[in-house]
Coordinates of C-alpha atoms in Angstrom, one line a residue:
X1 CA 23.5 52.5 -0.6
X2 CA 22.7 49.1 -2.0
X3 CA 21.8 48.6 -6.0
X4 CA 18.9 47.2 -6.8
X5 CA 21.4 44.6 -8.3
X6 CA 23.4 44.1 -5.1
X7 CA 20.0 44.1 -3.3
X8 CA 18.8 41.2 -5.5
X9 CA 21.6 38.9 -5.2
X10 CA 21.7 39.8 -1.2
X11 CA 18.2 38.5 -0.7
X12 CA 18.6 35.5 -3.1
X13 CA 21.3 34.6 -1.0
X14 CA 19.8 35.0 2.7
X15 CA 16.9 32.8 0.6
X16 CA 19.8 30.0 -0.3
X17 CA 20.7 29.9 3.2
X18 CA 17.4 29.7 4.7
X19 CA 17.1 26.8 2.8
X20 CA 20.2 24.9 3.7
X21 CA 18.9 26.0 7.2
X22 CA 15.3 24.5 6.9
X23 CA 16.9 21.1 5.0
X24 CA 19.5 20.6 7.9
X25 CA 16.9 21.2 10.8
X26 CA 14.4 18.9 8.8
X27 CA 16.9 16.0 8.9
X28 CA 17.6 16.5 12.1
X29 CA 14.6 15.3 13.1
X30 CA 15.4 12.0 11.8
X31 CA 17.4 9.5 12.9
X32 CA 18.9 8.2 10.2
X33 CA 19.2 10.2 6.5
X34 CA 19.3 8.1 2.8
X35 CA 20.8 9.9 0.2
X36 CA 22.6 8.5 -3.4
X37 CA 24.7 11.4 -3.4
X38 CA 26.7 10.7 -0.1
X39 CA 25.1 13.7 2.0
X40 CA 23.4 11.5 4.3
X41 CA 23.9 8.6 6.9
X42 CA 23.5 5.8 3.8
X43 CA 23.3 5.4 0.7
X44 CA 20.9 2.9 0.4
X45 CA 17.9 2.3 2.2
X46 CA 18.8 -1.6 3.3
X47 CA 21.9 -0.3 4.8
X48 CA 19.2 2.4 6.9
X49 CA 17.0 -0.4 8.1
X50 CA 19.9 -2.9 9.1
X51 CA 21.3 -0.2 11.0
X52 CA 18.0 0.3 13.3
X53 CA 18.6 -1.5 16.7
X54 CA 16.7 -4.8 16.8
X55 CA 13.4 -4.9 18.8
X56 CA 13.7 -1.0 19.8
X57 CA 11.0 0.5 21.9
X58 CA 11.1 3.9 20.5
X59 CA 10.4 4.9 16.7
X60 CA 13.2 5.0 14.2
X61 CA 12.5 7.2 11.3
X62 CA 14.8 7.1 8.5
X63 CA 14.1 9.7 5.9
X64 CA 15.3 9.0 2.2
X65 CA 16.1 11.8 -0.2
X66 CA 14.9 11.6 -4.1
X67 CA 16.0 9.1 -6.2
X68 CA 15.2 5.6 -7.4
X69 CA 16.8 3.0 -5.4
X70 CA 16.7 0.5 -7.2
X71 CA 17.3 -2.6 -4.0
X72 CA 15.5 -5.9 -2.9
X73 CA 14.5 -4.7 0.9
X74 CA 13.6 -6.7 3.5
X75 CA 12.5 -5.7 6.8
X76 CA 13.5 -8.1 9.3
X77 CA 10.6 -8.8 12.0
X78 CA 13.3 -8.1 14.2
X79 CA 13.2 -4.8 12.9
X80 CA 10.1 -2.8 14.9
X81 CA 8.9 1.0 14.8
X82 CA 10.6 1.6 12.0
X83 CA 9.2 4.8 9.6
X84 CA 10.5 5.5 6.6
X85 CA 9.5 9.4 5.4
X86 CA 9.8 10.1 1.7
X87 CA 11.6 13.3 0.3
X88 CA 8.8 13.5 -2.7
X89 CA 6.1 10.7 -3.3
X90 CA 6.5 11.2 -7.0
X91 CA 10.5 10.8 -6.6
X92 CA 11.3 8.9 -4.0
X93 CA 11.1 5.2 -5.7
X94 CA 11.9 2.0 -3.8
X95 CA 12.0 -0.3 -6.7
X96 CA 13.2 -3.8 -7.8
X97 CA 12.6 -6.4 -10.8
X98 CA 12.0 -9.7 -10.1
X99 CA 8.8 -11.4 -11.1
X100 CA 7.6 -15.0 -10.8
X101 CA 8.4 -17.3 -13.6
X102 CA 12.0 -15.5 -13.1
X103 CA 14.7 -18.2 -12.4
X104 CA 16.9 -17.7 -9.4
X105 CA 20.5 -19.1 -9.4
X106 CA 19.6 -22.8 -9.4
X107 CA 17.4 -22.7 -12.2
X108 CA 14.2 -22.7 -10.1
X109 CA 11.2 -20.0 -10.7
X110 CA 11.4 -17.2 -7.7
X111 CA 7.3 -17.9 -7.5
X112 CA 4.7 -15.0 -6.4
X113 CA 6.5 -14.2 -3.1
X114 CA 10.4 -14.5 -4.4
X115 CA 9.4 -11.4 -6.9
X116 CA 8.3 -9.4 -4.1
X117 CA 10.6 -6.0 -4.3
X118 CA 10.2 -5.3 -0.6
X119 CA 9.3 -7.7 2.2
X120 CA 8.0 -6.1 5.5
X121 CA 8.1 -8.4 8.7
X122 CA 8.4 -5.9 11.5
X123 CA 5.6 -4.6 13.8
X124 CA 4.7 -1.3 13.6
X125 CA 5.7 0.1 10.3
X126 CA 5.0 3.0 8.5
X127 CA 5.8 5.3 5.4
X128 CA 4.7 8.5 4.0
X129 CA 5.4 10.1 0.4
X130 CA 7.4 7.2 -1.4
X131 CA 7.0 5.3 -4.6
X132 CA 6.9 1.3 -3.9
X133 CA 7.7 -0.5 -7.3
X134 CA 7.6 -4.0 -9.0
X135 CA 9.2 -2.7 -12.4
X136 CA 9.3 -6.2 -14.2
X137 CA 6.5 -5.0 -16.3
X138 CA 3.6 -7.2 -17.6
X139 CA 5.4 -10.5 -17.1
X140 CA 3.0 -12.1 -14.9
X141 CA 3.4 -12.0 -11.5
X142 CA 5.3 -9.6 -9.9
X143 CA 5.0 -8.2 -6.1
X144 CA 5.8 -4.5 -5.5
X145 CA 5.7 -5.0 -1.6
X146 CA 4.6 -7.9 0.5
X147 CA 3.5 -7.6 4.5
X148 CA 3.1 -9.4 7.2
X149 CA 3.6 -7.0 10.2
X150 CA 1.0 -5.9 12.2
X151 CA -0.2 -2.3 12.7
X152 CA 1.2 -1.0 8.8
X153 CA 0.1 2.2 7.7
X154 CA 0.6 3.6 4.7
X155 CA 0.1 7.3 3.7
X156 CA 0.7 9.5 0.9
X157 CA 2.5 6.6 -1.4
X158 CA 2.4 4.6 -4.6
X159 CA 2.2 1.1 -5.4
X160 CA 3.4 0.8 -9.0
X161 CA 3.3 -3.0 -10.8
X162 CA 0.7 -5.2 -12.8
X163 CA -0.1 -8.4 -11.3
X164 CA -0.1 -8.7 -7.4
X165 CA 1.3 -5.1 -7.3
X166 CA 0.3 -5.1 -3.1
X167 CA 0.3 -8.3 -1.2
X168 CA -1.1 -7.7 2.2
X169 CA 0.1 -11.3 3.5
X170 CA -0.1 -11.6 6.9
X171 CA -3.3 -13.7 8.6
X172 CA -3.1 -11.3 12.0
X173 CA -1.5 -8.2 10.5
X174 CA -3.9 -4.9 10.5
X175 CA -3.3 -2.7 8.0
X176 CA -4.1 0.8 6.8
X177 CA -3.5 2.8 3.4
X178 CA -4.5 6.7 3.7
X179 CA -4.2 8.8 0.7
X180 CA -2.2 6.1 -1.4
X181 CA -2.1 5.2 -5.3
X182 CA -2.0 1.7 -6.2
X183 CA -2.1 0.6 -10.0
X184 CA -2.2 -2.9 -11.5
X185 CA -3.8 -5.2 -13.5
X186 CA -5.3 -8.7 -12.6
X187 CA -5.3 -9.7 -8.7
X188 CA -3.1 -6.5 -7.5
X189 CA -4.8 -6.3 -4.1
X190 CA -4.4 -9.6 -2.9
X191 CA -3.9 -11.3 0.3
X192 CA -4.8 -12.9 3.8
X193 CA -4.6 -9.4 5.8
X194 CA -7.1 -7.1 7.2
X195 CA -6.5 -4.0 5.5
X196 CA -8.2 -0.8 5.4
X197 CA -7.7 1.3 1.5
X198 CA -9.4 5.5 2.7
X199 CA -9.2 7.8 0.2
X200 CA -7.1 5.8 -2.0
X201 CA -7.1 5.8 -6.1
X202 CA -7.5 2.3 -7.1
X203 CA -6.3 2.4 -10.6
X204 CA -6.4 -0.8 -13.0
X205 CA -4.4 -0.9 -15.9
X206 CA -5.8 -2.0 -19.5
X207 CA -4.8 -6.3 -19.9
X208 CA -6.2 -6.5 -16.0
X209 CA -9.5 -8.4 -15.1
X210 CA -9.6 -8.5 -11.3
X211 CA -9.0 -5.3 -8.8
X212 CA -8.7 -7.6 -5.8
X213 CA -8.0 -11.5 -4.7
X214 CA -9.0 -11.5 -0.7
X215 CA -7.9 -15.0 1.1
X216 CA -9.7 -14.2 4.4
X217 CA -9.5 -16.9 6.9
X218 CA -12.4 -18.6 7.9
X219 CA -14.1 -16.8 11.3
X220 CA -12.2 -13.4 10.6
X221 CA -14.4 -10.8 10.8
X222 CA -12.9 -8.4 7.8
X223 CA -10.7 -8.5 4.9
X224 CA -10.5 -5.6 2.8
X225 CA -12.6 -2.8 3.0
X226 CA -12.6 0.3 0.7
X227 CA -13.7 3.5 2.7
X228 CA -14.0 6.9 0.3
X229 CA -11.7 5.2 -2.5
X230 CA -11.7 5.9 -6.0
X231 CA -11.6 3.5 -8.7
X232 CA -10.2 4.4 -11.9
X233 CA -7.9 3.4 -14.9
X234 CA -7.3 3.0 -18.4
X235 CA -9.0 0.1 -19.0
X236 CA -11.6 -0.6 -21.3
X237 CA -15.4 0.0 -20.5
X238 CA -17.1 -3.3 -18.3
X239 CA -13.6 -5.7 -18.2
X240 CA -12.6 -5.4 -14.5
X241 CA -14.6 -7.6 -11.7
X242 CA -14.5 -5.6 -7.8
X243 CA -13.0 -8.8 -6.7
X244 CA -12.7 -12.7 -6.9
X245 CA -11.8 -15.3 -3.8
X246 CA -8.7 -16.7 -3.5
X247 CA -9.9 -18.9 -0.8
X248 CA -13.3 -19.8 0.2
X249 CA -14.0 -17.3 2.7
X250 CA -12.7 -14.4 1.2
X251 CA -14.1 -10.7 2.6
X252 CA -13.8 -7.6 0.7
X253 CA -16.3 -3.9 1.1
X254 CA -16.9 -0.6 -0.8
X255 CA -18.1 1.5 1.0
X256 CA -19.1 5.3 -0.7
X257 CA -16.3 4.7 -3.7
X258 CA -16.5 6.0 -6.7
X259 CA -16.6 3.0 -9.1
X260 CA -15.4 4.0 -13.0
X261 CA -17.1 2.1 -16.3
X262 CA -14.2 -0.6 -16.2
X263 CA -16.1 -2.3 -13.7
X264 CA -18.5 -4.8 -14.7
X265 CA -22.4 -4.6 -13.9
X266 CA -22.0 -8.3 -12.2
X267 CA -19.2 -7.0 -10.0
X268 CA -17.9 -10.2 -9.1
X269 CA -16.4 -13.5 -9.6
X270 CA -16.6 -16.2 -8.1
X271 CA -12.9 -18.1 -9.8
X272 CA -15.3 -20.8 -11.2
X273 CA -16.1 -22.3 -7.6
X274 CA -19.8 -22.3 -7.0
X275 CA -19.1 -23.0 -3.5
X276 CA -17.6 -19.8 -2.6
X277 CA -20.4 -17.9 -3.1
X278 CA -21.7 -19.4 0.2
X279 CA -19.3 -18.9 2.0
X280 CA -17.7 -15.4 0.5
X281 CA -18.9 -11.4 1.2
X282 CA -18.9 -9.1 -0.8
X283 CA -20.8 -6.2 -0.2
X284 CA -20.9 -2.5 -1.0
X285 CA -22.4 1.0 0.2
X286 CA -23.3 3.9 -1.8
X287 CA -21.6 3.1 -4.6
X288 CA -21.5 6.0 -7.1
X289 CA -20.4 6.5 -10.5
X290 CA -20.7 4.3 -13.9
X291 CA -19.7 0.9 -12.5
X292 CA -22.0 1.1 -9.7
X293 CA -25.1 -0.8 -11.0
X294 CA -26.3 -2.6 -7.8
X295 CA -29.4 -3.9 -9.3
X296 CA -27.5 -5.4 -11.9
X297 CA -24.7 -7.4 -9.1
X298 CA -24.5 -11.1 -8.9
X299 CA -27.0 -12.3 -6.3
X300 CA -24.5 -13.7 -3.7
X301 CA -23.1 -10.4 -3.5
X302 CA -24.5 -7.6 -0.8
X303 CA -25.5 -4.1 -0.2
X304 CA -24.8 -3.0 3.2
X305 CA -27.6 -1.4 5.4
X306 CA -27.1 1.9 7.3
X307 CA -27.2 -0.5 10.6
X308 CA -24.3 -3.0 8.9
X309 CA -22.1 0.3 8.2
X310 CA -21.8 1.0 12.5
X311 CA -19.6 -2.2 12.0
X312 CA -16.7 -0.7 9.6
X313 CA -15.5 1.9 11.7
X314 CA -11.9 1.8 12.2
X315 CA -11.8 0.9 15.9
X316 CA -13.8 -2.5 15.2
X317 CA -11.8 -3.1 12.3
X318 CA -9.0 -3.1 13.9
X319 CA -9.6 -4.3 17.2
X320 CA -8.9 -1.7 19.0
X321 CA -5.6 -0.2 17.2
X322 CA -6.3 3.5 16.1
X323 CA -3.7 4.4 13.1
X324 CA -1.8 6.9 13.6
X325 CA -1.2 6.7 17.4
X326 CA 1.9 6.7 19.2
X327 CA 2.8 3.2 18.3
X328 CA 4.7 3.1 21.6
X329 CA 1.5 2.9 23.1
X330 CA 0.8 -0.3 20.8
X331 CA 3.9 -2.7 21.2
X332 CA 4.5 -4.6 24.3

């Protein structure tokens, strides 16, 4: 008969090998495996992405174990359907240091996009539970990730910086962010993209003054819009505007967020050009919580009505791409 002790150490060790069991059968559904410690395909995540065949038709998912990997990525646009899967969101870190006024080997400053820790280019990207991060600190600007491929989509992860933490870049990319955390301070959601934030915490930092800097172009019909988020931080009480314009025609929306006292009762900005506010929207729905003061909003800005909100769904967002499809049905 077994002892009790025998019996112990029995079962812990059928559990050891179920999970060496579960571990290998999980990577096997992956195409390509990132670990530091040598156990998978790569051990860094550039080496993953240049190894995906250019301009494949089928999905490439490369998962990456925990650890901070500490690399300058870029994803070539030749680079399509590639998804990268996260061990942990919390330890799983794609991070890099460069920042703007940073001079590069020939003495000249890397600017806004040369900081950027990880360019995206290719069509049809995604990534679940992993840390993006511009770890130059408050030095100005500093880009945790940059995109311009179309049909993104973001869930479950971080985006970790100060200023310009996420720059959605691209003037015909569509993006989407489901569940994500993004922190920064002045500007961190900036860009020319049509981007979709649901669910998301939107947390600004204390030394920050501007949650967003849209650059729509003139005659698109979105820019940024905020569906369910939740904006919150560490800042001090009425110092954070909802958004200011980059360019003239800049288009940014709450719509049922959860606003925290950091933001100001004027809500926004409009960067000291009078002009803009003709030619700028910014608008909210249902706003709830201590920085939603509508009556108290800067008269260019708007309140949706229940007919405008029929407009925001998803599908007219984006023209027609629903995320989270088979994106072989999506690429030609």
């Amino acid at each position: 008969m077994l002892t009790i002790t025998r019996y112990t150490a029995l079962l812990t060790l059928l559990f050891c090998l179920f999970l060496v069991q579960a571990q290998a059968q999980k990577q096997k559904q992956h195409d390509f495996v990132v670990a530091q410690d040598g156990s998978g395909d790569f051990k860094s995540v550039q080496e993953a992405i240049d190894a995906v065949p250019d301009f494949r038709k089928n999905t490439t998912t490369i998962y990456i174990k925990k650890g901070v990997y500490k690399e300058k990525l870029v994803l070539p646009a030749s680079k399509t359907m590639v998804k990268l899967v996260g061990e942990n969101v919390q330890h799983t870190v794609l991070t890099y240091d460069d920042y703007a006024s940073k001079k590069n080997r020939f003495g000249e400053e890397m600017g806004t996009t040369g900081s950027t820790s990880f360019f995206i280019f290719g069509d049809d990207f995604s990534a679940e539970n992993i840390t993006f991060e511009n770890s130059a600190g408050p030095v100005g600007q500093a880009v945790a990730v940059r995109i311009d491929g179309d049909r993104v989509m973001f869930t479950n992860c971080r985006f970790l910086g100060n200023q310009d933490t996420l720059y959605p870049h691209g003037e015909k990319s569509r993006q989407y962010y489901k569940n994500c955390y993004i922190e920064g301070t002045t500007d961190f959601i900036f860009g020319w993209s049509t981007a979709v934030f649901e669910n998301c915490e939107i947390y600004s930092k204390k030394g920050g003054s501007y949650v967003t800097a849209a650059s729509t172009l003139e005659g698109a019909p979105y820019g940024f819009v905020f569906l369910n988020c939740r904006l919150t931080g560490d800042a001090p009480k009425d110092s954070y505007y909802l958004g200011r314009p980059w360019r003239a025609h800049a288009k940014t929306v709450f719509i049922n967020s959860y606003l925290g006292p950091h933001i100001k009762p004027e809500g926004w900005h409009n960067w000291n050009k009078p002009e803009a506010e003709q030619t700028t929207f910014y608008a909210e729905y249902k706003s709830k919580g201590p920085g939603a003061k509508a009556g108290k909003r800067v008269k260019w800005a708007h309140q949706l009505s229940k007919k405008q909100l029929d407009d925001y769904t998803l599908v007219k967002i984006f023209d027609g791409w629903i995320p989270g499809e088979r994106p072989e049905t999506a690429s030609k």
